[in-house]
PDB file of C-alpha atoms in Angstrom:
ATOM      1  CA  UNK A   1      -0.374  -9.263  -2.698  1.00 85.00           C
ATOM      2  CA  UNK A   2       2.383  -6.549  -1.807  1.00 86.00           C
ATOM      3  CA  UNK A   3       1.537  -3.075  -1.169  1.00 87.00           C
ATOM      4  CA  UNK A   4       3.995   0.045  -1.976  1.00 88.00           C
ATOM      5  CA  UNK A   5       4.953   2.637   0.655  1.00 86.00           C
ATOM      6  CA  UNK A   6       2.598   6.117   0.655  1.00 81.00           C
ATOM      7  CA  UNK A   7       4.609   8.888   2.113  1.00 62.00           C
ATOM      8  CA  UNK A   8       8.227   9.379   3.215  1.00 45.00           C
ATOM      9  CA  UNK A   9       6.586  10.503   6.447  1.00 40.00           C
ATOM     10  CA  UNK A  10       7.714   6.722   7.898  1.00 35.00           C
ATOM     11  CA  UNK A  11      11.049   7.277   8.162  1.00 36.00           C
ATOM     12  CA  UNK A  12      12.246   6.815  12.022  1.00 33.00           C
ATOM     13  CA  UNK A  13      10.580   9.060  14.391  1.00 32.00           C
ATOM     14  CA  UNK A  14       8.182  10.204  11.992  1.00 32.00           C
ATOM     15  CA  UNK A  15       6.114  13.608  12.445  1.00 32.00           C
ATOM     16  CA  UNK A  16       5.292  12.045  15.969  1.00 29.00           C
ATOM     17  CA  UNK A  17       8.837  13.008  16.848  1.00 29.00           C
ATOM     18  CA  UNK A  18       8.102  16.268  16.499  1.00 29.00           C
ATOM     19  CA  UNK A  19       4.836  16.851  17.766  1.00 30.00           C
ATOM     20  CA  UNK A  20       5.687  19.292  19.925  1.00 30.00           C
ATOM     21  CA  UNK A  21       6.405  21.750  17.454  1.00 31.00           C
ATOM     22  CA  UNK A  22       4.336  21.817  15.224  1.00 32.00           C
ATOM     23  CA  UNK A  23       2.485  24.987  16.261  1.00 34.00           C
ATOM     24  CA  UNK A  24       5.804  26.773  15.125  1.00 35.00           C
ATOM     25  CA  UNK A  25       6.556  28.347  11.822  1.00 36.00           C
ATOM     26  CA  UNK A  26      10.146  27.050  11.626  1.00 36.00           C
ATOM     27  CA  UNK A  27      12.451  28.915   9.470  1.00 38.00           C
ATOM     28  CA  UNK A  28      12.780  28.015   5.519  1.00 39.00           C
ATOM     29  CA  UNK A  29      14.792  24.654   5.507  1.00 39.00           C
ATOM     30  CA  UNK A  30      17.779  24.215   3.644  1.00 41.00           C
ATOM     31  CA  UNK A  31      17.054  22.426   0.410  1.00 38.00           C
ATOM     32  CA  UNK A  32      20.085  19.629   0.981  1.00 42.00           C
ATOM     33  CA  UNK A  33      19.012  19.828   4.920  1.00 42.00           C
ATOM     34  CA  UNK A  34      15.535  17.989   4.481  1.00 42.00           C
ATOM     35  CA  UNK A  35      14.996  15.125   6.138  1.00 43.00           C
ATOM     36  CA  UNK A  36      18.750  15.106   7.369  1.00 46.00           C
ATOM     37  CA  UNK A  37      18.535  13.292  11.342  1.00 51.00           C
ATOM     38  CA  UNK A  38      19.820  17.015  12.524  1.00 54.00           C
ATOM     39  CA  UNK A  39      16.695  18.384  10.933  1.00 63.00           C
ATOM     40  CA  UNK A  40      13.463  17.475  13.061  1.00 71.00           C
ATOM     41  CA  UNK A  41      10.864  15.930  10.661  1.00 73.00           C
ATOM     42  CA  UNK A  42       7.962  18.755  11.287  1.00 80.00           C
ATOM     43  CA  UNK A  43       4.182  18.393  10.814  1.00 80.00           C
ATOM     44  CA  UNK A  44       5.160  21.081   7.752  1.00 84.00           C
ATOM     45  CA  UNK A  45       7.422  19.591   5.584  1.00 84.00           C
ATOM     46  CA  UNK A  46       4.892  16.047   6.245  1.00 82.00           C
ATOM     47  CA  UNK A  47       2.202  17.911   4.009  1.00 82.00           C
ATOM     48  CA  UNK A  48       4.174  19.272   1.946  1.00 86.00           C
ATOM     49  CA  UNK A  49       5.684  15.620   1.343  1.00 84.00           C
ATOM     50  CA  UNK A  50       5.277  15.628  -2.803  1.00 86.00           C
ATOM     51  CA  UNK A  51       2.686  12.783  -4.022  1.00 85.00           C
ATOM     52  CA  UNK A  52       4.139   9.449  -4.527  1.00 89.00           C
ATOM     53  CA  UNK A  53       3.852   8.234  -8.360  1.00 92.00           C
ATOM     54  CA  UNK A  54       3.672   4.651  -8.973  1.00 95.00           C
ATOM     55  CA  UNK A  55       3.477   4.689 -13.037  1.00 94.00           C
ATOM     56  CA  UNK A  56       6.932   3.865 -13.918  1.00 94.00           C
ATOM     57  CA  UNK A  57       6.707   0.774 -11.511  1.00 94.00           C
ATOM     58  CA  UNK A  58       3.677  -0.487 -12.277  1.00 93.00           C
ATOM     59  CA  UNK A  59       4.181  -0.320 -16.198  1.00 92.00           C
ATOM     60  CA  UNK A  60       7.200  -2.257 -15.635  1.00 92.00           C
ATOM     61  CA  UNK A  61       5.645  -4.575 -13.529  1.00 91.00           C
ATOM     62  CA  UNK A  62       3.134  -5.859 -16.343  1.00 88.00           C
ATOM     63  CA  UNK A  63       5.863  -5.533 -18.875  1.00 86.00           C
ATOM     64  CA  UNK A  64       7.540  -8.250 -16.438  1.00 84.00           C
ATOM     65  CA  UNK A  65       4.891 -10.109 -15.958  1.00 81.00           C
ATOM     66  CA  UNK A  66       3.875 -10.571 -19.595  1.00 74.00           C
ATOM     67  CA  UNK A  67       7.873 -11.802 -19.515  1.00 74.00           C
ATOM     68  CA  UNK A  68       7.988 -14.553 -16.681  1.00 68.00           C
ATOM     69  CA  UNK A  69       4.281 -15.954 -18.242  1.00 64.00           C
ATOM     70  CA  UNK A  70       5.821 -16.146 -22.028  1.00 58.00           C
ATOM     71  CA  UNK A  71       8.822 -18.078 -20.349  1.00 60.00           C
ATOM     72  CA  UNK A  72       7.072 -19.901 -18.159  1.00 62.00           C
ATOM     73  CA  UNK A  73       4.902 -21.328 -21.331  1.00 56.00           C
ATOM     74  CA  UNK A  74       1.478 -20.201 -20.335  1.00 57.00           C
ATOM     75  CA  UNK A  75       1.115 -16.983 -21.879  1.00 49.00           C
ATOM     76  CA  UNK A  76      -1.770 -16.408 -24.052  1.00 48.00           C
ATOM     77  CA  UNK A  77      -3.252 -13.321 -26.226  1.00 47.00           C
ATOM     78  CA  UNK A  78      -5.610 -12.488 -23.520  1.00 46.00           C
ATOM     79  CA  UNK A  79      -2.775 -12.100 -21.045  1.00 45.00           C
ATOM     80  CA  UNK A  80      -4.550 -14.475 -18.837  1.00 54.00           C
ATOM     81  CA  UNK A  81      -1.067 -15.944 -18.033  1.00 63.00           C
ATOM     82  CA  UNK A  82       0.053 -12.911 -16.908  1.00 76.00           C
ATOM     83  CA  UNK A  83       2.452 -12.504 -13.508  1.00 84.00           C
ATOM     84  CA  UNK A  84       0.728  -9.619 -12.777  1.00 88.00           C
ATOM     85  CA  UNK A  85      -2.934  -9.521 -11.858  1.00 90.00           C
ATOM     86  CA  UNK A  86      -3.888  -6.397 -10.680  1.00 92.00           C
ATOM     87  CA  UNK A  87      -3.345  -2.824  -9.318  1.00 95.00           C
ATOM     88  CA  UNK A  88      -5.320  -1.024  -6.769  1.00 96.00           C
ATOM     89  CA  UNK A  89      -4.089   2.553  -6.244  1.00 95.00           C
ATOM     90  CA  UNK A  90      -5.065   3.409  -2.484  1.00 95.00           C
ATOM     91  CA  UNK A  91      -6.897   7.116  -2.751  1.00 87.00           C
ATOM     92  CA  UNK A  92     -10.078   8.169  -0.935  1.00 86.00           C
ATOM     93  CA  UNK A  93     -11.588   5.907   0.907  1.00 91.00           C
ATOM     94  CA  UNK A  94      -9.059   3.722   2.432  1.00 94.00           C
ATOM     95  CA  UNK A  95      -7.103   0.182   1.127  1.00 96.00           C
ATOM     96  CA  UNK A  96      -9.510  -2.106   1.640  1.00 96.00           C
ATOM     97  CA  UNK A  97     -12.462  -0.396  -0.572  1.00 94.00           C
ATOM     98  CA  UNK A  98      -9.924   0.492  -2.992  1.00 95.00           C
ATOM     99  CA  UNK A  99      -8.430  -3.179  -3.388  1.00 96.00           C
ATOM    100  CA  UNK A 100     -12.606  -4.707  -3.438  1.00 95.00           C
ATOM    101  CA  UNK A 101     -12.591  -3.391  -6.628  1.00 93.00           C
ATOM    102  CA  UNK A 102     -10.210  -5.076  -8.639  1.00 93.00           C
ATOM    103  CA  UNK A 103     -10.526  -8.365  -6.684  1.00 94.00           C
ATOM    104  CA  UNK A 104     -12.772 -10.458  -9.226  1.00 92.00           C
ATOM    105  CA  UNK A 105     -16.107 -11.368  -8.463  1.00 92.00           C
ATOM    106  CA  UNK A 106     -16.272 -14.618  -5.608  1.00 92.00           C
ATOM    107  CA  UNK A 107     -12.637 -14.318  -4.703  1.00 93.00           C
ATOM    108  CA  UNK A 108     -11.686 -12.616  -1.644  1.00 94.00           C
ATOM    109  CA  UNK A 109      -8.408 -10.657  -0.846  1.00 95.00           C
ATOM    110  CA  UNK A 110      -6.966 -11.196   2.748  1.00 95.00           C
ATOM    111  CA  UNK A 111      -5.094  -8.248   4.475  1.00 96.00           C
ATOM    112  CA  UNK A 112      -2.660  -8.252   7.546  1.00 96.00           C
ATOM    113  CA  UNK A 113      -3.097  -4.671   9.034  1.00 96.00           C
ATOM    114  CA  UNK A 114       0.038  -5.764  11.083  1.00 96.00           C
ATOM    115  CA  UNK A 115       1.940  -6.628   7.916  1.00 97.00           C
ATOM    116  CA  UNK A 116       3.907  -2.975   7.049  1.00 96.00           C
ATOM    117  CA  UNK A 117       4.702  -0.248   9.804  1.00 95.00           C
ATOM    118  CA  UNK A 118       2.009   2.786  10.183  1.00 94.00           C
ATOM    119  CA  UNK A 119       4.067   5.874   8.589  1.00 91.00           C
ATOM    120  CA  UNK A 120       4.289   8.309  11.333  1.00 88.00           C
ATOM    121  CA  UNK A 121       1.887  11.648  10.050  1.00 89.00           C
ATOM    122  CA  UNK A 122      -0.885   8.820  10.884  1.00 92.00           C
ATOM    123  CA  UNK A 123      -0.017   8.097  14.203  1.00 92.00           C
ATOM    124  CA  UNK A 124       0.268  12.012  14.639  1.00 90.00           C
ATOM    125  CA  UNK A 125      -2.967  12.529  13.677  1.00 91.00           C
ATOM    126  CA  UNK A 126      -4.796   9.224  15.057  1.00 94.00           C
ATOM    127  CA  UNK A 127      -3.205  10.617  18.569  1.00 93.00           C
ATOM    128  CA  UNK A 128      -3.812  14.355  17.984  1.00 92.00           C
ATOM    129  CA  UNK A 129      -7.524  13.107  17.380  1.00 94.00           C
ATOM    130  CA  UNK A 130      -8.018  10.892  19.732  1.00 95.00           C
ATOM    131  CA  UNK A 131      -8.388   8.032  16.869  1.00 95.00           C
ATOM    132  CA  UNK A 132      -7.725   4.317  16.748  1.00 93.00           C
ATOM    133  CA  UNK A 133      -6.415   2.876  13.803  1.00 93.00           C
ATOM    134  CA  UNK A 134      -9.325   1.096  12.944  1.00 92.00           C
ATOM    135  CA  UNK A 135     -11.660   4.079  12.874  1.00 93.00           C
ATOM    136  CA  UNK A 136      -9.779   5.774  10.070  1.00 95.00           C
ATOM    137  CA  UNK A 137      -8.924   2.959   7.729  1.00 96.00           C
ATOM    138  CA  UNK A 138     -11.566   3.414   5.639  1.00 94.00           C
ATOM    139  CA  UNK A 139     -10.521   6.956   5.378  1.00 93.00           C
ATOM    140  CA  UNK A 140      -6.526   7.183   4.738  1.00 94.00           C
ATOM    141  CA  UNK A 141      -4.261   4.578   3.727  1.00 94.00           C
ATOM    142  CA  UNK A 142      -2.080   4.256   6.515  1.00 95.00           C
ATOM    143  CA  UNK A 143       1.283   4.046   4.931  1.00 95.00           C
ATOM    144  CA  UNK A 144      -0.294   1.741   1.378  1.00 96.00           C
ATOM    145  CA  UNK A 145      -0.849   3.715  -1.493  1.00 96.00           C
ATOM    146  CA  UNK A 146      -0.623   1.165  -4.219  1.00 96.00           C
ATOM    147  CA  UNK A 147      -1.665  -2.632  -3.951  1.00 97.00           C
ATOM    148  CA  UNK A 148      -0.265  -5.120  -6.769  1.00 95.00           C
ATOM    149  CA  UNK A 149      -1.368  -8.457  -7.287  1.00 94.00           C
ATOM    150  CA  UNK A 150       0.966 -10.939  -8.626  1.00 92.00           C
ATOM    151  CA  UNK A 151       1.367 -14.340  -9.185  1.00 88.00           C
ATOM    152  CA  UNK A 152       2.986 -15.910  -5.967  1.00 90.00           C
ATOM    153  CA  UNK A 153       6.390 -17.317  -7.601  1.00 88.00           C
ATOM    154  CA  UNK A 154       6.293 -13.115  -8.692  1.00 89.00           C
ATOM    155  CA  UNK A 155       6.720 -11.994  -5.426  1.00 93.00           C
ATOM    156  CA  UNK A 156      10.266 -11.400  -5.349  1.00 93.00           C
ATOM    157  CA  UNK A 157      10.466  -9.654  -8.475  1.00 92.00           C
ATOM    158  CA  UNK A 158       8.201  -7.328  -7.712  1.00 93.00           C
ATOM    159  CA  UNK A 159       9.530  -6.441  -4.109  1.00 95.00           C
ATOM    160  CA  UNK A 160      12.948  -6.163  -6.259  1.00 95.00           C
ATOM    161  CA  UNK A 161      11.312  -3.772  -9.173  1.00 94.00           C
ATOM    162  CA  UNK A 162       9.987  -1.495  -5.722  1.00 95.00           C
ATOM    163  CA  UNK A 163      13.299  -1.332  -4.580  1.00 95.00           C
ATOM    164  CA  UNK A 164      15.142  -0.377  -8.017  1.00 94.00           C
ATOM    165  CA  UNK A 165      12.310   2.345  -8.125  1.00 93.00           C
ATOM    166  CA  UNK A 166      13.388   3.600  -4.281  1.00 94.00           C
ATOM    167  CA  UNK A 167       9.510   2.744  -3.178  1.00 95.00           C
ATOM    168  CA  UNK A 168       9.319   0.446   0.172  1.00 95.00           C
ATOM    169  CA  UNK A 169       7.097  -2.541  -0.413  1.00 96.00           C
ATOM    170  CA  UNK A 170       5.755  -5.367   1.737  1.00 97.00           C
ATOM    171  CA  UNK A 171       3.549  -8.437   1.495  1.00 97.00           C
ATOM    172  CA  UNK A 172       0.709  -7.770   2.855  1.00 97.00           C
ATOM    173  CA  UNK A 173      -1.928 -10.604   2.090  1.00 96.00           C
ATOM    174  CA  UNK A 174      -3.062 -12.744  -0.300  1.00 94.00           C
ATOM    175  CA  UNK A 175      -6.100 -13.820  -2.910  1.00 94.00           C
ATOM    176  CA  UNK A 176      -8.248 -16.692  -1.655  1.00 92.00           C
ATOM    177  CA  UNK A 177     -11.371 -18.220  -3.212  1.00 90.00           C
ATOM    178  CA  UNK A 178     -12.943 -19.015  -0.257  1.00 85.00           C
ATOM    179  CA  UNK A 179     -14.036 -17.069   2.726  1.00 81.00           C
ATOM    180  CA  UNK A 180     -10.545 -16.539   5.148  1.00 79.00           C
ATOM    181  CA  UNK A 181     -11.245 -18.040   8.674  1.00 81.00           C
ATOM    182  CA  UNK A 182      -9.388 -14.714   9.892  1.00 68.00           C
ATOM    183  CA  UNK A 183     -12.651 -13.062   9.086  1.00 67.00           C
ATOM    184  CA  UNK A 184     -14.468 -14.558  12.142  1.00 71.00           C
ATOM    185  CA  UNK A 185     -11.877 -13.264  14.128  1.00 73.00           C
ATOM    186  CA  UNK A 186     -12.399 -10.647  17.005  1.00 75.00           C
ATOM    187  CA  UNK A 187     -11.250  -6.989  15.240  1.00 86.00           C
ATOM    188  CA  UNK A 188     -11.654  -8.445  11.672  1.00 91.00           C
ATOM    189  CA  UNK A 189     -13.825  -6.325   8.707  1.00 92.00           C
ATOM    190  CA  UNK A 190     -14.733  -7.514   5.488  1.00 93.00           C
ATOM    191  CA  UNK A 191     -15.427  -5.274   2.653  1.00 93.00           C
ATOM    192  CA  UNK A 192     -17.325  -5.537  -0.656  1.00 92.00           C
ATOM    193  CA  UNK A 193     -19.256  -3.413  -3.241  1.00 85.00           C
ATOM    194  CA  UNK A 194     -17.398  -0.070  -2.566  1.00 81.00           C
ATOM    195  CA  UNK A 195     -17.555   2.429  -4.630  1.00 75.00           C
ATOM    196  CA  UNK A 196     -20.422   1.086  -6.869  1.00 80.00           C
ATOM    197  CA  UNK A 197     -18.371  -1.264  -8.038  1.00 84.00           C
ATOM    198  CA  UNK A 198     -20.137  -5.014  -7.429  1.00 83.00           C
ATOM    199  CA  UNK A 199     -16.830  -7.693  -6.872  1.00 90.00           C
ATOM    200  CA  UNK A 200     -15.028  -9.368  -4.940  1.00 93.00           C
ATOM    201  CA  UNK A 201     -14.415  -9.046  -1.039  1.00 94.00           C
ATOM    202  CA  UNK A 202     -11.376  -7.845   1.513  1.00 95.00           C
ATOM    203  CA  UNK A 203     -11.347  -8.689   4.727  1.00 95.00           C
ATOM    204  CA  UNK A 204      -8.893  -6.566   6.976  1.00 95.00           C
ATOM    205  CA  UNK A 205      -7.561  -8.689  10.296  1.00 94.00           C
ATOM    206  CA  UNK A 206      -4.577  -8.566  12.572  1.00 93.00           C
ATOM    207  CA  UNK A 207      -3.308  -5.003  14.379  1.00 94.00           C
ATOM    208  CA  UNK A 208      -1.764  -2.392  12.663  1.00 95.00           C
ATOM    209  CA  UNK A 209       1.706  -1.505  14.169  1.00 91.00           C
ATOM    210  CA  UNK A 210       1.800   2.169  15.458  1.00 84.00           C
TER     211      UNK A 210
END
Protein backbone atom coordinates (compact mmCIF):
# COMPACT_ATOMS: atom_id res chain seq x y z
CA UNK A 1 0.00 0.00 0.00
CA UNK A 2 1.52 3.62 -0.55
CA UNK A 3 -0.06 6.61 0.78
CA UNK A 4 0.15 10.26 -0.96
CA UNK A 5 1.34 13.36 0.91
CA UNK A 6 -1.72 15.72 2.57
CA UNK A 7 -0.46 19.20 2.91
CA UNK A 8 2.66 21.12 1.83
CA UNK A 9 2.80 22.01 5.52
CA UNK A 10 5.86 19.14 5.71
CA UNK A 11 8.28 20.89 4.11
CA UNK A 12 11.48 21.44 6.56
CA UNK A 13 10.70 23.23 9.66
CA UNK A 14 7.17 23.09 9.15
CA UNK A 15 4.60 25.54 11.01
CA UNK A 16 6.52 24.29 14.22
CA UNK A 17 9.28 26.58 13.04
CA UNK A 18 7.32 29.27 13.48
CA UNK A 19 5.37 28.80 16.41
CA UNK A 20 6.28 31.66 17.94
CA UNK A 21 4.52 33.84 15.75
CA UNK A 22 1.72 32.85 15.09
CA UNK A 23 -0.27 35.24 17.28
CA UNK A 24 0.90 37.93 14.66
CA UNK A 25 -0.96 39.19 11.67
CA UNK A 26 2.09 39.27 9.37
CA UNK A 27 1.91 41.53 6.48
CA UNK A 28 0.31 40.26 2.97
CA UNK A 29 3.07 37.89 1.50
CA UNK A 30 4.42 38.31 -1.75
CA UNK A 31 2.77 35.95 -4.17
CA UNK A 32 6.39 34.55 -5.68
CA UNK A 33 7.70 34.89 -1.82
CA UNK A 34 5.56 31.88 -0.40
CA UNK A 35 7.15 29.27 0.99
CA UNK A 36 10.63 30.79 -0.11
CA UNK A 37 13.35 29.59 3.10
CA UNK A 38 13.56 33.65 3.71
CA UNK A 39 9.84 33.56 4.29
CA UNK A 40 8.95 31.85 7.76
CA UNK A 41 6.27 29.15 7.10
CA UNK A 42 3.40 30.79 9.52
CA UNK A 43 0.46 29.02 11.22
CA UNK A 44 -1.51 31.42 8.41
CA UNK A 45 -0.47 30.57 5.21
CA UNK A 46 -0.65 26.48 6.84
CA UNK A 47 -4.59 26.91 6.69
CA UNK A 48 -4.78 28.59 4.02
CA UNK A 49 -2.61 25.69 2.32
CA UNK A 50 -5.21 24.97 -0.85
CA UNK A 51 -6.74 21.24 -0.68
CA UNK A 52 -4.69 18.62 -2.23
CA UNK A 53 -6.56 16.87 -5.34
CA UNK A 54 -5.69 13.42 -6.08
CA UNK A 55 -8.09 12.81 -9.31
CA UNK A 56 -5.70 13.18 -12.05
CA UNK A 57 -3.38 10.59 -10.25
CA UNK A 58 -5.58 8.22 -9.30
CA UNK A 59 -7.43 8.01 -12.79
CA UNK A 60 -4.15 7.40 -14.21
CA UNK A 61 -3.27 4.99 -11.83
CA UNK A 62 -6.21 2.51 -12.85
CA UNK A 63 -5.70 3.44 -16.44
CA UNK A 64 -2.09 1.89 -15.64
CA UNK A 65 -3.09 -0.72 -13.94
CA UNK A 66 -5.68 -2.02 -16.40
CA UNK A 67 -2.20 -1.69 -18.70
CA UNK A 68 0.48 -3.79 -16.70
CA UNK A 69 -2.61 -6.64 -16.03
CA UNK A 70 -3.49 -6.79 -20.03
CA UNK A 71 0.40 -7.25 -20.52
CA UNK A 72 0.99 -9.26 -17.91
CA UNK A 73 -1.84 -11.80 -19.44
CA UNK A 74 -4.26 -11.87 -16.59
CA UNK A 75 -6.59 -9.25 -17.34
CA UNK A 76 -10.15 -10.06 -17.45
CA UNK A 77 -13.62 -8.06 -18.11
CA UNK A 78 -14.19 -7.77 -14.48
CA UNK A 79 -10.86 -6.04 -14.00
CA UNK A 80 -10.07 -8.56 -11.42
CA UNK A 81 -6.48 -8.54 -12.86
CA UNK A 82 -6.16 -5.19 -12.27
CA UNK A 83 -2.65 -3.47 -10.78
CA UNK A 84 -4.62 -1.33 -8.94
CA UNK A 85 -6.87 -2.44 -6.11
CA UNK A 86 -8.10 0.26 -4.31
CA UNK A 87 -8.29 3.94 -3.15
CA UNK A 88 -9.03 5.23 0.23
CA UNK A 89 -9.16 9.05 0.31
CA UNK A 90 -8.13 10.01 4.03
CA UNK A 91 -11.04 12.72 5.20
CA UNK A 92 -12.80 12.79 8.58
CA UNK A 93 -12.05 10.42 10.73
CA UNK A 94 -8.51 9.53 10.35
CA UNK A 95 -6.44 6.80 7.83
CA UNK A 96 -7.09 3.89 9.39
CA UNK A 97 -11.15 4.09 9.39
CA UNK A 98 -10.93 5.49 6.06
CA UNK A 99 -8.66 2.59 4.55
CA UNK A 100 -11.22 -0.34 6.70
CA UNK A 101 -13.47 0.44 4.20
CA UNK A 102 -12.17 -0.53 1.05
CA UNK A 103 -10.09 -3.41 2.51
CA UNK A 104 -12.38 -6.50 1.48
CA UNK A 105 -14.10 -8.44 3.89
CA UNK A 106 -11.42 -11.10 6.02
CA UNK A 107 -8.33 -9.38 4.75
CA UNK A 108 -6.57 -7.04 6.89
CA UNK A 109 -4.43 -3.94 5.90
CA UNK A 110 -1.17 -3.41 7.99
CA UNK A 111 0.07 0.22 8.64
CA UNK A 112 3.58 1.53 9.80
CA UNK A 113 2.73 4.88 11.61
CA UNK A 114 6.61 5.29 11.43
CA UNK A 115 6.60 4.74 7.68
CA UNK A 116 6.21 8.70 6.21
CA UNK A 117 7.30 11.89 8.29
CA UNK A 118 4.36 13.76 10.41
CA UNK A 119 3.85 17.13 8.24
CA UNK A 120 4.62 19.84 10.61
CA UNK A 121 0.87 21.87 11.23
CA UNK A 122 0.33 18.37 13.20
CA UNK A 123 3.08 18.48 15.36
CA UNK A 124 2.06 22.25 15.94
CA UNK A 125 -1.07 21.42 17.02
CA UNK A 126 -0.43 17.91 18.86
CA UNK A 127 2.17 20.26 20.99
CA UNK A 128 -0.01 23.40 21.21
CA UNK A 129 -2.63 20.82 22.68
CA UNK A 130 -0.87 18.93 24.67
CA UNK A 131 -1.65 15.76 22.25
CA UNK A 132 0.17 12.56 21.42
CA UNK A 133 0.06 11.30 18.12
CA UNK A 134 -1.91 8.48 18.88
CA UNK A 135 -4.81 10.38 20.42
CA UNK A 136 -5.59 12.23 17.23
CA UNK A 137 -5.19 9.62 14.55
CA UNK A 138 -8.48 8.79 14.36
CA UNK A 139 -9.18 12.40 13.90
CA UNK A 140 -6.65 13.96 11.15
CA UNK A 141 -4.54 12.24 8.80
CA UNK A 142 -1.26 13.12 9.83
CA UNK A 143 0.45 13.93 6.62
CA UNK A 144 -1.82 10.74 4.37
CA UNK A 145 -4.57 11.96 2.51
CA UNK A 146 -4.95 9.31 -0.10
CA UNK A 147 -4.14 5.47 0.34
CA UNK A 148 -3.73 3.29 -3.01
CA UNK A 149 -3.58 -0.26 -3.14
CA UNK A 150 -1.65 -1.89 -5.79
CA UNK A 151 -0.38 -4.95 -6.80
CA UNK A 152 3.19 -5.36 -5.22
CA UNK A 153 5.35 -5.66 -8.61
CA UNK A 154 3.10 -1.97 -9.04
CA UNK A 155 4.80 -0.33 -6.49
CA UNK A 156 7.25 1.52 -8.36
CA UNK A 157 5.02 2.76 -10.87
CA UNK A 158 2.88 4.19 -8.75
CA UNK A 159 5.53 5.99 -6.45
CA UNK A 160 6.78 7.19 -10.11
CA UNK A 161 3.05 8.39 -11.35
CA UNK A 162 3.12 10.49 -7.55
CA UNK A 163 6.15 12.00 -8.46
CA UNK A 164 5.26 13.07 -12.23
CA UNK A 165 2.07 14.54 -10.46
CA UNK A 166 4.53 16.62 -7.79
CA UNK A 167 2.57 14.58 -4.79
CA UNK A 168 5.15 12.86 -2.15
CA UNK A 169 4.29 9.22 -1.67
CA UNK A 170 5.55 6.43 0.58
CA UNK A 171 4.93 2.77 1.32
CA UNK A 172 3.31 2.54 4.10
CA UNK A 173 1.99 -1.13 4.68
CA UNK A 174 0.63 -3.85 3.14
CA UNK A 175 -2.66 -6.30 2.60
CA UNK A 176 -2.49 -9.55 4.56
CA UNK A 177 -5.10 -12.31 4.89
CA UNK A 178 -4.33 -13.20 8.12
CA UNK A 179 -4.23 -11.39 11.38
CA UNK A 180 -0.49 -9.30 11.46
CA UNK A 181 1.50 -10.44 14.60
CA UNK A 182 2.30 -6.54 14.88
CA UNK A 183 -1.19 -6.31 16.21
CA UNK A 184 -0.29 -7.92 19.60
CA UNK A 185 2.25 -5.51 19.90
CA UNK A 186 2.46 -2.89 22.81
CA UNK A 187 0.97 0.65 21.07
CA UNK A 188 -0.76 -1.33 18.22
CA UNK A 189 -4.81 -0.58 17.21
CA UNK A 190 -6.81 -2.45 14.96
CA UNK A 191 -9.74 -1.03 13.24
CA UNK A 192 -12.88 -2.42 11.56
CA UNK A 193 -16.54 -1.53 10.72
CA UNK A 194 -16.05 2.32 10.56
CA UNK A 195 -18.24 4.28 9.19
CA UNK A 196 -21.11 1.69 8.83
CA UNK A 197 -19.34 0.11 6.49
CA UNK A 198 -18.91 -3.90 7.62
CA UNK A 199 -15.14 -5.10 5.96
CA UNK A 200 -12.10 -5.72 6.38
CA UNK A 201 -9.61 -4.66 9.27
CA UNK A 202 -6.39 -2.09 9.78
CA UNK A 203 -4.28 -2.41 12.32
CA UNK A 204 -2.00 0.75 12.99
CA UNK A 205 1.62 -0.27 14.77
CA UNK A 206 5.05 1.25 14.98
CA UNK A 207 5.65 5.24 16.09
CA UNK A 208 4.87 7.97 14.07
CA UNK A 209 7.95 10.25 13.44
CA UNK A 210 7.35 13.85 14.80
Amino acid sequence: MLGANSLGASRDGGVGAAAGRTNATPAAPDRDAVGAASRPYTLGLACLEPTRLYSRLCLELENQGGEAAWYAGDFSQDLDGNRTHAFAHVTGGGLAANLARVIPAGLHAVVDRGSWPVPGIFKFLMSAGGLQPTEVEDAWNLGIGMVVAVHPDFVPTTHEAAAAHGIESFTIGRVTDQPPASAQVTGARTVSGTKGIVAGAVTLHGSYCV
